[in-house]
Every structure is written in C-alpha cells, then in structure tokens.
Tab-separated table of C-alpha atoms in Angstrom:
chain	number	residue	atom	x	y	z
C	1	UNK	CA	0.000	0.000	0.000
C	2	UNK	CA	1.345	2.995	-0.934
C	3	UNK	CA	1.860	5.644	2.214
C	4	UNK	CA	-0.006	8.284	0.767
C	5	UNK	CA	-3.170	5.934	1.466
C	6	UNK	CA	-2.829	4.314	4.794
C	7	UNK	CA	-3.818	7.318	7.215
C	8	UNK	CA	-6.932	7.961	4.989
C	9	UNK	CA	-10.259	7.124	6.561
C	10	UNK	CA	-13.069	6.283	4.314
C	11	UNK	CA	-16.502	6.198	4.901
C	12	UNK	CA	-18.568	3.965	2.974
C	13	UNK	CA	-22.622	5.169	3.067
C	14	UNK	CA	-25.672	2.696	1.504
C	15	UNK	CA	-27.684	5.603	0.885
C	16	UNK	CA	-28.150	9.252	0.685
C	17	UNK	CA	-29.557	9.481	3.863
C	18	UNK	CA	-26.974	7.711	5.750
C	19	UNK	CA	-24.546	10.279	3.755
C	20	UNK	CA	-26.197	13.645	4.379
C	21	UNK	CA	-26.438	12.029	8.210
C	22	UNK	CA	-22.806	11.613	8.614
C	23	UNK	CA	-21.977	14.897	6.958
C	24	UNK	CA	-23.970	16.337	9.900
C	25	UNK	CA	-22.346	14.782	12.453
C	26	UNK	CA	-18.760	14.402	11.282
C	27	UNK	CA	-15.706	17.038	10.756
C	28	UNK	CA	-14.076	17.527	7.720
C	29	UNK	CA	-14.916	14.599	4.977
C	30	UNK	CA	-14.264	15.014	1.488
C	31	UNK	CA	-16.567	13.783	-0.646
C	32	UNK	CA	-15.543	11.712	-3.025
C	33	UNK	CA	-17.532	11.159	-6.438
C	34	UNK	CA	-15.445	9.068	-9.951
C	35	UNK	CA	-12.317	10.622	-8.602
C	36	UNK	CA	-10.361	11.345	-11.527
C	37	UNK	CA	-9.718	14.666	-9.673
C	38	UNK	CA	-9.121	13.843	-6.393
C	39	UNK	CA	-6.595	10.822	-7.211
C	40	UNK	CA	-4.058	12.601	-9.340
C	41	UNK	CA	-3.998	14.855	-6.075
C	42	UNK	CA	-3.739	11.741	-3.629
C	43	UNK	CA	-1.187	9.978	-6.204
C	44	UNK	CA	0.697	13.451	-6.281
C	45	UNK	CA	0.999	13.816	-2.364
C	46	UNK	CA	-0.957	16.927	-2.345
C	47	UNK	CA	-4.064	15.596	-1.061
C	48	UNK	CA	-4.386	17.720	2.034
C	49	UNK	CA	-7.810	15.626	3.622
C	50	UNK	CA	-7.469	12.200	5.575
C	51	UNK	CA	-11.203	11.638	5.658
C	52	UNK	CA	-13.356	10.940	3.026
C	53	UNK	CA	-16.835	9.956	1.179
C	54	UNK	CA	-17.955	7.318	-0.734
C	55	UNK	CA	-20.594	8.465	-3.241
C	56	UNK	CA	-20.578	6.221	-5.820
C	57	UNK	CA	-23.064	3.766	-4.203
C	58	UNK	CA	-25.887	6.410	-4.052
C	59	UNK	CA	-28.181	6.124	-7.047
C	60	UNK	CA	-30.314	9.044	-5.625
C	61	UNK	CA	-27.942	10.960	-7.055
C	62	UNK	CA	-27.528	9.664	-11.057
C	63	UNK	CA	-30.203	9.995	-13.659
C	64	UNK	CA	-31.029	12.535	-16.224
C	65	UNK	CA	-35.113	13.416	-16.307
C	66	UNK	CA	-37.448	15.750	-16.545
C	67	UNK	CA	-38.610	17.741	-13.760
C	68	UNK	CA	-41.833	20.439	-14.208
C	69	UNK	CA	-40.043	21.657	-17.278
C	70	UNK	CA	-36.594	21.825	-16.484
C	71	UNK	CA	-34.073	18.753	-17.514
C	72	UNK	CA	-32.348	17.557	-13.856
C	73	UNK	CA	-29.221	15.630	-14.519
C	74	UNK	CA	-28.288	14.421	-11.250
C	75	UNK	CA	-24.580	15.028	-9.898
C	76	UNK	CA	-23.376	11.547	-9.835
C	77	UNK	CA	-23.716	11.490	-13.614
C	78	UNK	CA	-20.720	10.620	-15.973
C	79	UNK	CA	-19.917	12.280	-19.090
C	80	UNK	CA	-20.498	9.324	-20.583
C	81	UNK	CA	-23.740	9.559	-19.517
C	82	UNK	CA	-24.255	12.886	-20.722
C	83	UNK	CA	-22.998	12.089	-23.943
C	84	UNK	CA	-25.428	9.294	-24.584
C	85	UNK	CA	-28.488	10.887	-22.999
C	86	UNK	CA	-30.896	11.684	-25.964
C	87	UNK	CA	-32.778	13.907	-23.412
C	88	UNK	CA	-29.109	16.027	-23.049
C	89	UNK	CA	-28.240	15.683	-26.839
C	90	UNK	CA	-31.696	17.282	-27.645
C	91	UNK	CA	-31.937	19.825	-24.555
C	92	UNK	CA	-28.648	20.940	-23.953
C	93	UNK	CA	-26.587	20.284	-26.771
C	94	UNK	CA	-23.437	22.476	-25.723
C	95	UNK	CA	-23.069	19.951	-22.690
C	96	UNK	CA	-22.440	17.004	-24.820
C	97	UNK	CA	-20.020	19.092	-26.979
C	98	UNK	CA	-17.995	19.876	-23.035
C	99	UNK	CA	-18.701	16.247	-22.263
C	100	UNK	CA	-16.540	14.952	-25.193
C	101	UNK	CA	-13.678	17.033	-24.952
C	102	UNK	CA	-12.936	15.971	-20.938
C	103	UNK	CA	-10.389	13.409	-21.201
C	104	UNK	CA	-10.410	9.851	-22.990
C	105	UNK	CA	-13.018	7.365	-22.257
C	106	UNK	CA	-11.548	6.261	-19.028
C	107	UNK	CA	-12.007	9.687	-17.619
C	108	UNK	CA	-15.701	10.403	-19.399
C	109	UNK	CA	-16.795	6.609	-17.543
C	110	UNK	CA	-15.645	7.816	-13.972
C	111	UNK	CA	-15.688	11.679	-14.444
C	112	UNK	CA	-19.071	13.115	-13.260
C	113	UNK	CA	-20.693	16.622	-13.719
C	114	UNK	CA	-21.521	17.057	-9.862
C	115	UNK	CA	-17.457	16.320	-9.330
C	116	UNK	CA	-16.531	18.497	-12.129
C	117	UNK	CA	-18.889	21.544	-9.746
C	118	UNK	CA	-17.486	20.503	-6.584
C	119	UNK	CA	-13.725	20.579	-7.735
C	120	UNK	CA	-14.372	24.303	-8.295
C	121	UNK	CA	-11.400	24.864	-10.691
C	122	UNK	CA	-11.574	27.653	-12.871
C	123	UNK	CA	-11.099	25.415	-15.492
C	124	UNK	CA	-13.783	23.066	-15.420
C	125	UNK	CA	-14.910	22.837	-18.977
C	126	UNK	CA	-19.124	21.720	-17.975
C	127	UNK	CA	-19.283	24.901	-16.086
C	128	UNK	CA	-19.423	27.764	-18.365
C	129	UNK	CA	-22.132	25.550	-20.051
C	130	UNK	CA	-23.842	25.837	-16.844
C	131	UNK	CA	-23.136	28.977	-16.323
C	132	UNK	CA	-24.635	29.987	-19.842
C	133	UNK	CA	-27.932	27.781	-19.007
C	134	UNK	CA	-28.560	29.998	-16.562
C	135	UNK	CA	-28.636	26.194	-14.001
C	136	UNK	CA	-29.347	26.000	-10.834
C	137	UNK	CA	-27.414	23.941	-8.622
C	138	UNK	CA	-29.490	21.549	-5.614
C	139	UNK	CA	-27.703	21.155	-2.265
C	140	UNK	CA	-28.859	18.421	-0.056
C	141	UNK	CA	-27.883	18.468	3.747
C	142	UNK	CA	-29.562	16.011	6.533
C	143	UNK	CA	-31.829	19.528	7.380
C	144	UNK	CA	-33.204	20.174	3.824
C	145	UNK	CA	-32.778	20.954	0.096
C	146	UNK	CA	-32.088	24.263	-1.229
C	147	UNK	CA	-31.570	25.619	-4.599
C	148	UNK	CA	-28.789	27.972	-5.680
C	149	UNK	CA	-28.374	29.470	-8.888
C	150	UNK	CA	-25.557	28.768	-10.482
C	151	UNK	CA	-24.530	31.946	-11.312
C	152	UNK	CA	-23.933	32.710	-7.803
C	153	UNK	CA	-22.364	29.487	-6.628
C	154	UNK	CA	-18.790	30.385	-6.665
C	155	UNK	CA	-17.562	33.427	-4.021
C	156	UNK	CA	-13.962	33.059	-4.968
C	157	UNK	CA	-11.312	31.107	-6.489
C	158	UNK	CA	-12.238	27.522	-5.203
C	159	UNK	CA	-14.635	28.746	-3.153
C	160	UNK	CA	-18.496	28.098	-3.280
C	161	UNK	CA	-21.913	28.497	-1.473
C	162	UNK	CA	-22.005	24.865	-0.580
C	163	UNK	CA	-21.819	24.246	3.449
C	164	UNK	CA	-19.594	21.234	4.507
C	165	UNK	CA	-22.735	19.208	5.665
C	166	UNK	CA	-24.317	19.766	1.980
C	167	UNK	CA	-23.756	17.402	-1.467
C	168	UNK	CA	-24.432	18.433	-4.740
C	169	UNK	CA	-27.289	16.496	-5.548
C	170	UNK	CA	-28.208	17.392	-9.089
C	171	UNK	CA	-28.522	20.071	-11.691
C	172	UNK	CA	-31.970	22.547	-12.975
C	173	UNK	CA	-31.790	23.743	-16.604
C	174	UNK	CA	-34.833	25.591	-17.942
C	175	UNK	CA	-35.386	25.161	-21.765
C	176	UNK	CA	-32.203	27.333	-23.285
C	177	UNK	CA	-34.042	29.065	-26.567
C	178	UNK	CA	-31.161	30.166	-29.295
C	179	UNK	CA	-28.448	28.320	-30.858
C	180	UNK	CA	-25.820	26.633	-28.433
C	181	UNK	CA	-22.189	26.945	-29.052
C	182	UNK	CA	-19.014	25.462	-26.925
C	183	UNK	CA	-15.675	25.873	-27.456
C	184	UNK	CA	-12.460	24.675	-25.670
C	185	UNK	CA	-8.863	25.450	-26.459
C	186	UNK	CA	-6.173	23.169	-24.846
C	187	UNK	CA	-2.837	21.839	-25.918
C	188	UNK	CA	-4.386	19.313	-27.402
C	189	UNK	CA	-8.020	17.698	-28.010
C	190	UNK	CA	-7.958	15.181	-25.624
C	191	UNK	CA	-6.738	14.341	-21.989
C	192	UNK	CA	-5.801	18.600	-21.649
C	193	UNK	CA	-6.890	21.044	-19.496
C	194	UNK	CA	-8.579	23.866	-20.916
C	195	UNK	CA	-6.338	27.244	-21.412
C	196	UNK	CA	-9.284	29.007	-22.228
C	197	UNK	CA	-12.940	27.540	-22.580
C	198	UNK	CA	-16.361	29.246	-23.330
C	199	UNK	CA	-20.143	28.339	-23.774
C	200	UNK	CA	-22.592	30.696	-25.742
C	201	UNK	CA	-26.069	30.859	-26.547
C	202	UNK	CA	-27.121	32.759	-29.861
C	203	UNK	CA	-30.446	34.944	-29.814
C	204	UNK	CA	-32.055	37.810	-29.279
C	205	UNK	CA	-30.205	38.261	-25.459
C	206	UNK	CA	-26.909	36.539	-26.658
C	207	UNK	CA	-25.290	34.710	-23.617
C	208	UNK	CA	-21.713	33.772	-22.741
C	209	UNK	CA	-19.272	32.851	-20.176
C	210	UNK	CA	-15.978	31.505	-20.281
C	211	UNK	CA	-13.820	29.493	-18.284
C	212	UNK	CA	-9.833	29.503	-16.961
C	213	UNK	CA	-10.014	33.082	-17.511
C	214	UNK	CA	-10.670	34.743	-13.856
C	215	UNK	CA	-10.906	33.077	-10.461
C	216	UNK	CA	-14.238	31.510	-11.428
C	217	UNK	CA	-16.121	30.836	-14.166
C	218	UNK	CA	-17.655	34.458	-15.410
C	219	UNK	CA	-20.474	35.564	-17.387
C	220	UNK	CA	-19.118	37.913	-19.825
C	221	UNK	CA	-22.182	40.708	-18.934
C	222	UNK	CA	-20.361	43.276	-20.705
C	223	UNK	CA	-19.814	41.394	-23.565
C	224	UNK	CA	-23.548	40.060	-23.780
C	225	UNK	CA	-24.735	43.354	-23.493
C	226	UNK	CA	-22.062	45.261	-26.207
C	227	UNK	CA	-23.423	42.068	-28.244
C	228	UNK	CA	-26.940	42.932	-27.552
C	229	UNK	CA	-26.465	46.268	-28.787
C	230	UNK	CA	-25.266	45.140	-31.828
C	231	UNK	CA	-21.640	46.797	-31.117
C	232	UNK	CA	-18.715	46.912	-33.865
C	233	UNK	CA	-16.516	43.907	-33.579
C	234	UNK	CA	-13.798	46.158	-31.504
C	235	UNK	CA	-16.002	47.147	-29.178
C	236	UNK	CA	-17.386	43.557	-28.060
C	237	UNK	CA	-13.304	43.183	-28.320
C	238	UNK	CA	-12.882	45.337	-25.793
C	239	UNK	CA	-15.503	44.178	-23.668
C	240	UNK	CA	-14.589	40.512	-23.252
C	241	UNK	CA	-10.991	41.981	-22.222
C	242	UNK	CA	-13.341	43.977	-19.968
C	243	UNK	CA	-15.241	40.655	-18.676
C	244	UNK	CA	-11.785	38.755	-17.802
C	245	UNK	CA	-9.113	38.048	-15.764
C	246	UNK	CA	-6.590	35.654	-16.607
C	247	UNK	CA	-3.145	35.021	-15.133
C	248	UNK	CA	-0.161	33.240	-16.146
C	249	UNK	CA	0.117	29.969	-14.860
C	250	UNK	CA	1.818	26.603	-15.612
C	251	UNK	CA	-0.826	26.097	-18.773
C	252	UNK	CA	-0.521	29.252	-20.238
C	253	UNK	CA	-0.103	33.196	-19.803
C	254	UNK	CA	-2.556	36.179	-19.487
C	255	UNK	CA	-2.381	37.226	-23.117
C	256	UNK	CA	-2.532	34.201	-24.508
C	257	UNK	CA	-5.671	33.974	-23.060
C	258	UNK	CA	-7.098	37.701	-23.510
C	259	UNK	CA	-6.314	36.972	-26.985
C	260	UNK	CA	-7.934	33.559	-27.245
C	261	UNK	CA	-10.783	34.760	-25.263
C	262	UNK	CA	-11.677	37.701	-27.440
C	263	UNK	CA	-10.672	35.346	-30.541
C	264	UNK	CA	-12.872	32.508	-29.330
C	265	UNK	CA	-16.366	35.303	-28.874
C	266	UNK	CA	-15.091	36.296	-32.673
C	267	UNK	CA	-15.536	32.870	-33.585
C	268	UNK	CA	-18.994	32.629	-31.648
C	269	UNK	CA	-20.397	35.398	-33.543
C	270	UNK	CA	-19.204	34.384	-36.781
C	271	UNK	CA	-20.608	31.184	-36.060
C	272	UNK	CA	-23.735	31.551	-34.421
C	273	UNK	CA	-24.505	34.654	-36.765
C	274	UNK	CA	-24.879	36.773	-34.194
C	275	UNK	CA	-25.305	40.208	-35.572
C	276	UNK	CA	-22.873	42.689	-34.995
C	277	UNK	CA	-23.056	46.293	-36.328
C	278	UNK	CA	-20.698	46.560	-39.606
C	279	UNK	CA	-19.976	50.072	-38.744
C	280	UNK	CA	-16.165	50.524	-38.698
C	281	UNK	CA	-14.290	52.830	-36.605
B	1	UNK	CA	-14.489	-6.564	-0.674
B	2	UNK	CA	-16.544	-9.015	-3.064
B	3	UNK	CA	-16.305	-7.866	-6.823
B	4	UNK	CA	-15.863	-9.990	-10.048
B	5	UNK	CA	-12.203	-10.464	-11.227
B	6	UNK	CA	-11.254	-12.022	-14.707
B	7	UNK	CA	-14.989	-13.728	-14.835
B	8	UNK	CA	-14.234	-15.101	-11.127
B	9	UNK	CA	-16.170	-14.391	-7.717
B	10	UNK	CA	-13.203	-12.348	-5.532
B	11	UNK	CA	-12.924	-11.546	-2.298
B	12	UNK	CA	-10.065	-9.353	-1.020
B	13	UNK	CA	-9.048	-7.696	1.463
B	14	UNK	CA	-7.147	-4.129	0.565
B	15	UNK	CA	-7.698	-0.554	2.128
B	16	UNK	CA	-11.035	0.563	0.477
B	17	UNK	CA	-8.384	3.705	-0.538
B	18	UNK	CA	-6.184	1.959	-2.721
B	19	UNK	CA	-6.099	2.375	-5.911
B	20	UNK	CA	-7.497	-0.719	-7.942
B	21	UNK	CA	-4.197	-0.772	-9.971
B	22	UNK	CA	-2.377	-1.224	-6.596
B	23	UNK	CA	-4.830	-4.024	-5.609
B	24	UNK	CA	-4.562	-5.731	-9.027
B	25	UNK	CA	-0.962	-5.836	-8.932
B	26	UNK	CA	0.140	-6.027	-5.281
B	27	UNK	CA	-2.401	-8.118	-3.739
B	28	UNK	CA	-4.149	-10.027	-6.770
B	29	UNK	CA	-0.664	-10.320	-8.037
B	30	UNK	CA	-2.116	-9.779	-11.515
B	31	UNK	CA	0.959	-7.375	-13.012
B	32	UNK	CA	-0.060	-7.372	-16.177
B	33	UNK	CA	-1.796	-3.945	-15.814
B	34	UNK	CA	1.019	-1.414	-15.675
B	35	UNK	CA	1.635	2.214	-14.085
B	36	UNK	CA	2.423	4.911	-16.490
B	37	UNK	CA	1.521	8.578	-15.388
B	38	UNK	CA	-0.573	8.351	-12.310
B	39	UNK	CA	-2.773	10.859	-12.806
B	40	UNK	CA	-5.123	9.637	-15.651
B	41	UNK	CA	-3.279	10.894	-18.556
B	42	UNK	CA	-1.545	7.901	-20.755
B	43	UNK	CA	-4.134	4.959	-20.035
B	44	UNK	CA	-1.142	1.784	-19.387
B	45	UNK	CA	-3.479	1.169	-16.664
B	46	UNK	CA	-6.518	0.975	-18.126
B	47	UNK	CA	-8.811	-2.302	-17.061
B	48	UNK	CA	-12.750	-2.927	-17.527
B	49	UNK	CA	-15.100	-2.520	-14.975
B	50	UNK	CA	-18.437	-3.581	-15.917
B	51	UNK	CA	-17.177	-3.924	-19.450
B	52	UNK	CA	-16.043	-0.022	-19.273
B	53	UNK	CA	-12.389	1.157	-19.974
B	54	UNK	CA	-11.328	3.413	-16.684
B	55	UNK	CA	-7.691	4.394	-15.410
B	56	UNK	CA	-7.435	1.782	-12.275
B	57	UNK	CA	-4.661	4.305	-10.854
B	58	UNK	CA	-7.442	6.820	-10.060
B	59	UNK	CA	-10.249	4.184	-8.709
B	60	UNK	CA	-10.464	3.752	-5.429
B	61	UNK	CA	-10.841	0.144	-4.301
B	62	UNK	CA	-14.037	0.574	-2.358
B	63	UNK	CA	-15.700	1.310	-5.862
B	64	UNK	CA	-15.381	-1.866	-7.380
B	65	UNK	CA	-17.468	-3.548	-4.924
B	66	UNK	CA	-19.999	-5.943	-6.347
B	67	UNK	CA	-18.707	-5.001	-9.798
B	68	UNK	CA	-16.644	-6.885	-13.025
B	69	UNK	CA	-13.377	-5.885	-13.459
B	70	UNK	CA	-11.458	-7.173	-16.583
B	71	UNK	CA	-7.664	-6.665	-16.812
B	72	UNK	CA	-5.493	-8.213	-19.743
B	73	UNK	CA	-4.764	-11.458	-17.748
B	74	UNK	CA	-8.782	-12.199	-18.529
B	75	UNK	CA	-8.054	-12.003	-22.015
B	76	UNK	CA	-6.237	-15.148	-21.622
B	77	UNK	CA	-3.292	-14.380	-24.255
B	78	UNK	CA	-6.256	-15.698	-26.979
B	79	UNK	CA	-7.777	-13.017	-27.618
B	80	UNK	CA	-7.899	-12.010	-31.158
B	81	UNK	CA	-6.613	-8.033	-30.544
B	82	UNK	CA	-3.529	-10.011	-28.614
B	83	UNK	CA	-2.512	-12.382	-31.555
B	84	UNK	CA	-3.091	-9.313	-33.586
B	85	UNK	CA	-0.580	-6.756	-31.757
B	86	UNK	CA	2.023	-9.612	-31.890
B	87	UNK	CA	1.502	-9.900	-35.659
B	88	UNK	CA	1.175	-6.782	-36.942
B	89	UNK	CA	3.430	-4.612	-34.619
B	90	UNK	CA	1.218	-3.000	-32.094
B	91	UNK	CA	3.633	-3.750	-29.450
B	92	UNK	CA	7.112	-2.545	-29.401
B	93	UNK	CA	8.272	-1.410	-26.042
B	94	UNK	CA	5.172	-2.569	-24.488
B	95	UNK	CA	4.039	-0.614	-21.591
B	96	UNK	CA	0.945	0.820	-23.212
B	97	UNK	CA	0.191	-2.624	-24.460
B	98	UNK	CA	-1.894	-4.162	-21.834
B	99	UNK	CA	-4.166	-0.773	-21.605
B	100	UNK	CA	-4.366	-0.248	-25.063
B	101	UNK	CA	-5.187	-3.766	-25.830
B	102	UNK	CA	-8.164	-3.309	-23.196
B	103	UNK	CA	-9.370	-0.078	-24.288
B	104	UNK	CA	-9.375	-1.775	-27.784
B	105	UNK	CA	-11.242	-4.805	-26.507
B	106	UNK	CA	-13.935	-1.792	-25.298
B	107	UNK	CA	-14.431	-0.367	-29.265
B	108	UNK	CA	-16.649	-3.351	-30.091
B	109	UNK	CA	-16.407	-4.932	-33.659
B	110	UNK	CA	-15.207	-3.450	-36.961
B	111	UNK	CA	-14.374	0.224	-35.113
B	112	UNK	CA	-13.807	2.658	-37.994
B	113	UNK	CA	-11.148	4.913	-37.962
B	114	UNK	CA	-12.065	7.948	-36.486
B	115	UNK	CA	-13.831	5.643	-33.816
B	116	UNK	CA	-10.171	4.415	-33.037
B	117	UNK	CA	-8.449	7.472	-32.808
B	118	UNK	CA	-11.521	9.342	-30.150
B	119	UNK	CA	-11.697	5.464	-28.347
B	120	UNK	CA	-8.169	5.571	-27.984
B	121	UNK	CA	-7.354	9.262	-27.445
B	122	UNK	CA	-6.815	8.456	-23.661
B	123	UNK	CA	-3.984	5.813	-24.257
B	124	UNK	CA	-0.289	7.549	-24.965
B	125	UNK	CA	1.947	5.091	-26.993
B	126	UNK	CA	4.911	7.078	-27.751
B	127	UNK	CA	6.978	3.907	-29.914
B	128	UNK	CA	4.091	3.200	-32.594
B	129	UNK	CA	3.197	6.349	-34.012
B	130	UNK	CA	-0.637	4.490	-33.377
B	131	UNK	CA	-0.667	3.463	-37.273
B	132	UNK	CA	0.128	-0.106	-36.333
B	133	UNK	CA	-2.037	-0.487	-33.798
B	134	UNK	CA	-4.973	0.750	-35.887
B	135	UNK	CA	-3.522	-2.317	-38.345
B	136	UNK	CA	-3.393	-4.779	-35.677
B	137	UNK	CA	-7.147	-3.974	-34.752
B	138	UNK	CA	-7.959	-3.743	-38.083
B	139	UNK	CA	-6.650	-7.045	-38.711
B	140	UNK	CA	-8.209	-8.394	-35.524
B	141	UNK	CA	-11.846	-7.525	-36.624
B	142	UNK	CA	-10.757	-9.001	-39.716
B	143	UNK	CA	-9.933	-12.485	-38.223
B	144	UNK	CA	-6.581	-11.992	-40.531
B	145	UNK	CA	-4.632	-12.569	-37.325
B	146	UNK	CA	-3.581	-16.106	-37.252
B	147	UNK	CA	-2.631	-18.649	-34.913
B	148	UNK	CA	0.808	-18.144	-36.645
B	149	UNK	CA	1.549	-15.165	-34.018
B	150	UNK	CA	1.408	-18.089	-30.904
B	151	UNK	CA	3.767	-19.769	-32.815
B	152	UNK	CA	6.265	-16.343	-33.179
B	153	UNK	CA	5.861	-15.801	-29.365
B	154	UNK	CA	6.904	-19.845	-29.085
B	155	UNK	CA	9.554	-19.964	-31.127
B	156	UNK	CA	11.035	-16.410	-29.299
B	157	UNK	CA	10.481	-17.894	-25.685
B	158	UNK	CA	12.790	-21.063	-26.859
C-alpha cells in the first residue's frame, strides 16, 4: 500500500440518507464522487484531507429526467452519460459538446458533472455551459434541500456556497431558446486542461461565459450586453478583455488567453450569426 | 471486498483507498496492468469494470465492490486483438500494451477509424506512431490474425 493511502479514513454510506447524516455529524470529509480529480492529487501527495466519502453507491444521485419543465441531470452522472443521454443531446446540446472534450473514455466513464462543480477549478470545462444555461445547482444536507443558482455558486477562487454538511445532488436547466455553441482550447483535443474555454447561446439576449479566464467561471455581462447592442466587432473586443481576468500559470499566460478569449467570442459570432453592427471605426 | 475479477467471484481484502491498480498488482498479483503517469493521462493502466475502460490508478478500491473488473490477464493471451498486436506490430516497447489492448477490446467490432483514434485518445503510446495499432485492430476484426503469431511468441520464448 502505498503511504499516501494508509492514514486515509473512508466512509462507505448505503444511501443518501446515511450520507447527508454523517456529513452532519462528522468534521471535515471530502466527498468523493469518480475521482479522476481527487486521485491525481492523492497519487501526487498533495491531497491535504485524511477523511473521506464514498458516493458512488448512491443512485439518488444519477439519472437525467425531466422535472416540471426543467431537464435535472443528477450530480453523480458521468460524461459518458451525458454524452449518450438523448434527453441532453436534444436539450442541452453544448453539454455534450464539453462532455466529449474531458479526457479519454476512461475519464468520461468515472468523471461526473456534480465532481466536475465541486472541484471548483476555474477550469472546469461543464461549467461555463452551466453557467450559460442559466442552471441552478441543488444542495442536499440532513436539514433540507435548497436551490442555488448557479450563477452565484462560486464566491472566490475555489470557493463556493455549498456548506460542509451539503452534497451536490443534481442540476436545474430551464429550456435554453437560441443556438448553443461550446468551445475549448487546450494543448491538445484530448486528456488537456482547458487554457481558455467558453459556452454561448445565440439569440435575441446573446449569452456567454468563459472558463480559466478569472478566479471563477464568469459571465461575460459586458460582452452580452455590447453584443446585444449590436456593437462593432472592436467594441465587443474590448468588452470581453473587460469581462476577464486571466493570469499566467503553468498552462498558459494572461495574453494568450485575452487573446484567445476575445478570438474565441469572434468565432462565436461568426458562427452563431450573431449580428454585430458593420460600422467601422 | 466481493467484486468480479477475470470472470471469477473475488474476495479481497485491501484498504477501500487503494487504488485498484495497486490491488490488481500487489495483492491479486495480476501485473499485467502497468503504471504509467498516475494521474489519468496515458491509459497503461486501463482495465474494464463492468465492461467499461477506466484508469485503475485513479479508482479507489471501495468502488469496485460488487462489480466486473477485466484486466489483460482475462483475455487469456487468446484473444484475437492479442494475436493481432504480436503480428502486426502493435507492441514494441510494451508498456501501453496491456491498456491499449483493453481499451481496444472496449471499441466493439469493426471500429472505424475515427472511432479508433476518439476510443483511444486516452492511451499515450509514444513507440508506434498508433498506425500499427490501428492495423493490428484492423486485422483483428478481420480475423486476418492467425494462430501463426502463438507460434512467433513460441519460437522467441525457446
């Protein structure tokens, strides 16, 4: 056994109840959902917790339905999953499109949305999908179920809403009307973590947010509203640059990313045929 | 724990933290499944579970339970994507091998190409270039890999 395993606790629940009962009454356990997250960290040595949560039993928290209107893809579900889902591929198109581009297939069989939320990177490629569906994220703790909207989830880098006694359970999305659209930009298609990512939504109120370029995922407001406007092509420029935050880090640097970012909204409009005035100036 | 291993009812005993590939290998003694990366990137350790190519360096143990896990000693050394690797080249230094040969086995029959390359996309093989493993499969679904590859191996071993 390797050492980095054998002062780790793990505790094993049969249901959700059991779970959201010993998140009440126990300190500091880390959930712990397909783990293709929390492993590199624990093979790495830079797994800080020593107490942990089996998920993976608890059905309550897979399946993708629908709910009074609103598609609910629980947080247990795999990108597999989401791939395959005709409900997803017809609802939420832009998902499947994120889906495919995380990892190979070993890390789409074990990778789930709800761990991709929880892991609060700013890279996460399903969340500026999310973010763009304007979701709503369910918490469930032994004292109740609440609903947060997604939008106001994360409070800082790696930071979010969620209480230590509360799981993710699963995910709202109310019918998105206009044409989806999801880009990522990595080193390479598959197994890399984005450098920049965004999700849009083409219509009348176009819609975007982008990912690995701030502390969070953001909404690009500005940009949605220069877009709205129908502002010159500069001008929606200089909004996204506006909208972001980006740093340099191991994957990349800040202007490779300001640039991608504003080249990756060009490519959305172009795209999507979102109009944009052809005014020059 | 009580899971299914190589089409046999297993019980074993292993910190419900391990990682599977540490299980497989250290305490099933089944070394055919190799470490490359650790952290989910190249796919050498890639085994079934419920017929379902994962990384078994980032699985914990406990999540196996009541499940089938596959690893290349369940192939048997018959299996038609092994006599085809031999044959046709997909091996050279080999650590990939056993992973790629399972997430191969996951593809189904008569993959087409672009089906290879996405199904694959999570195993590294930095010796092949890939084009002769796509042969070797290709030849595999075409039941163009003999029994004359055994024999190779054979004759090698003497």
């Amino acid at each position: 056994m390797p050492p980095v395993i054998r002062h780790r606790q793990l505790l094993d629940p049969r249901s959700l109840g059991d779970a959201l009962a010993m998140l009440r009454d126990e300190e500091s356990v880390m959930p712990l959902a397909g783990c293709t997250d929390v492993y590199v960290s624990l093979n790495f040595g830079t797994l800080k917790p020593t107490r942990f949560m089996n998920l993976w039993r608890l059905n309550e928290l897979r399946g993708i339905d629908r709910h009074d209107g609103r598609l609910r893809i629980g947080a247990l579900t795999t990108y597999t999953e989401l791939i395959r889902s005709p409900l997803v591929n017809r609802a939420l198109p832009m998902l499947v499109m994120a889906a495919r581009e995380i990892g190979g297939r070993q890390i789409q069989h074990r990778g789930t949305i709800g761990g991709n939320v929880a892991n609060a990177s700013p890279a996460g490629d399903t969340l500026p999908v999310l973010a763009v569906a304007d979701a709503a994220v369910e918490l469930r703790s032994a004292s109740g179920t609440r609903e947060v909207p997604f939008r106001s989830f994360y409070t800082g880098y790696r930071q979010t809403v969620a209480r230590p006694d509360e799981v993710i359970a699963a995910f709202y999305i109310a019918p998105v009307a206009g044409t989806q659209w999801f880009r990522k930009v990595g080193t390479r298609a598959a197994q890399a973590i984005s450098k920049v990512v965004v999700a849009g939504v083409a219509g009348p109120a176009p819609r975007l947010a982008a990912g690995s370029v701030a502390p969070t995922v953001v909404r690009l407001s500005g940009t949605e509203a220069a877009l709205a406007r129908r502002a010159t092509a500069s001008d929606v420029e200089r909004a996204v640059l506006d909208d972001i935050a980006p740093i340099d880090d191991v994957r990349s640097t800040a202007e490779y990313r300001r640039r991608v970012a504003a080249n990756l909204v060009a490519q959305f409009v172009h795209e999507t045929r979102v109009r944009v005035s052809s005014r020059r100036r | 724990m009580r899971f299914t291993l190589n089409g046999k009812r297993a019980s074993v005993r292993a910190h419900p933290m391990a990682r599977l590939l540490d299980v497989l290998r250290e305490t099933c003694h089944l070394t055919g499944t190799k470490e490359g990366c650790g952290e989910g990137e190249c796919g050498a350790c890639t085994v079934l579970i419920d017929g379902l190519p994962v990384n078994s360096c980032l699985v914990p143990f406990a999540q196996v339970d009541g499940a089938r896990v596959t690893t290349i000693e369940g192939l048997g050394g018959k299996h038609p994507l092994q006599h085809a690797f031999v044959e046709f080249g997909g091996a050279q230094c080999g650590i990939c091998t056993p992973g790629m040969i399972m997430a191969a086995v996951a593809l189904g029959p008569k993959p087409s190409t672009p089906e290879m390359q996405t199904g694959l996309a999570g195993n590294l093989c930095r010796c092949t270039g890939y084009s002769a493993i796509y042969r070797s499969i290709r030849a595999a679904n075409r039941g163009t890999a003999s029994l004359k590859a055994r024999t190779t191996t054979g004759r090698k071993k003497r």
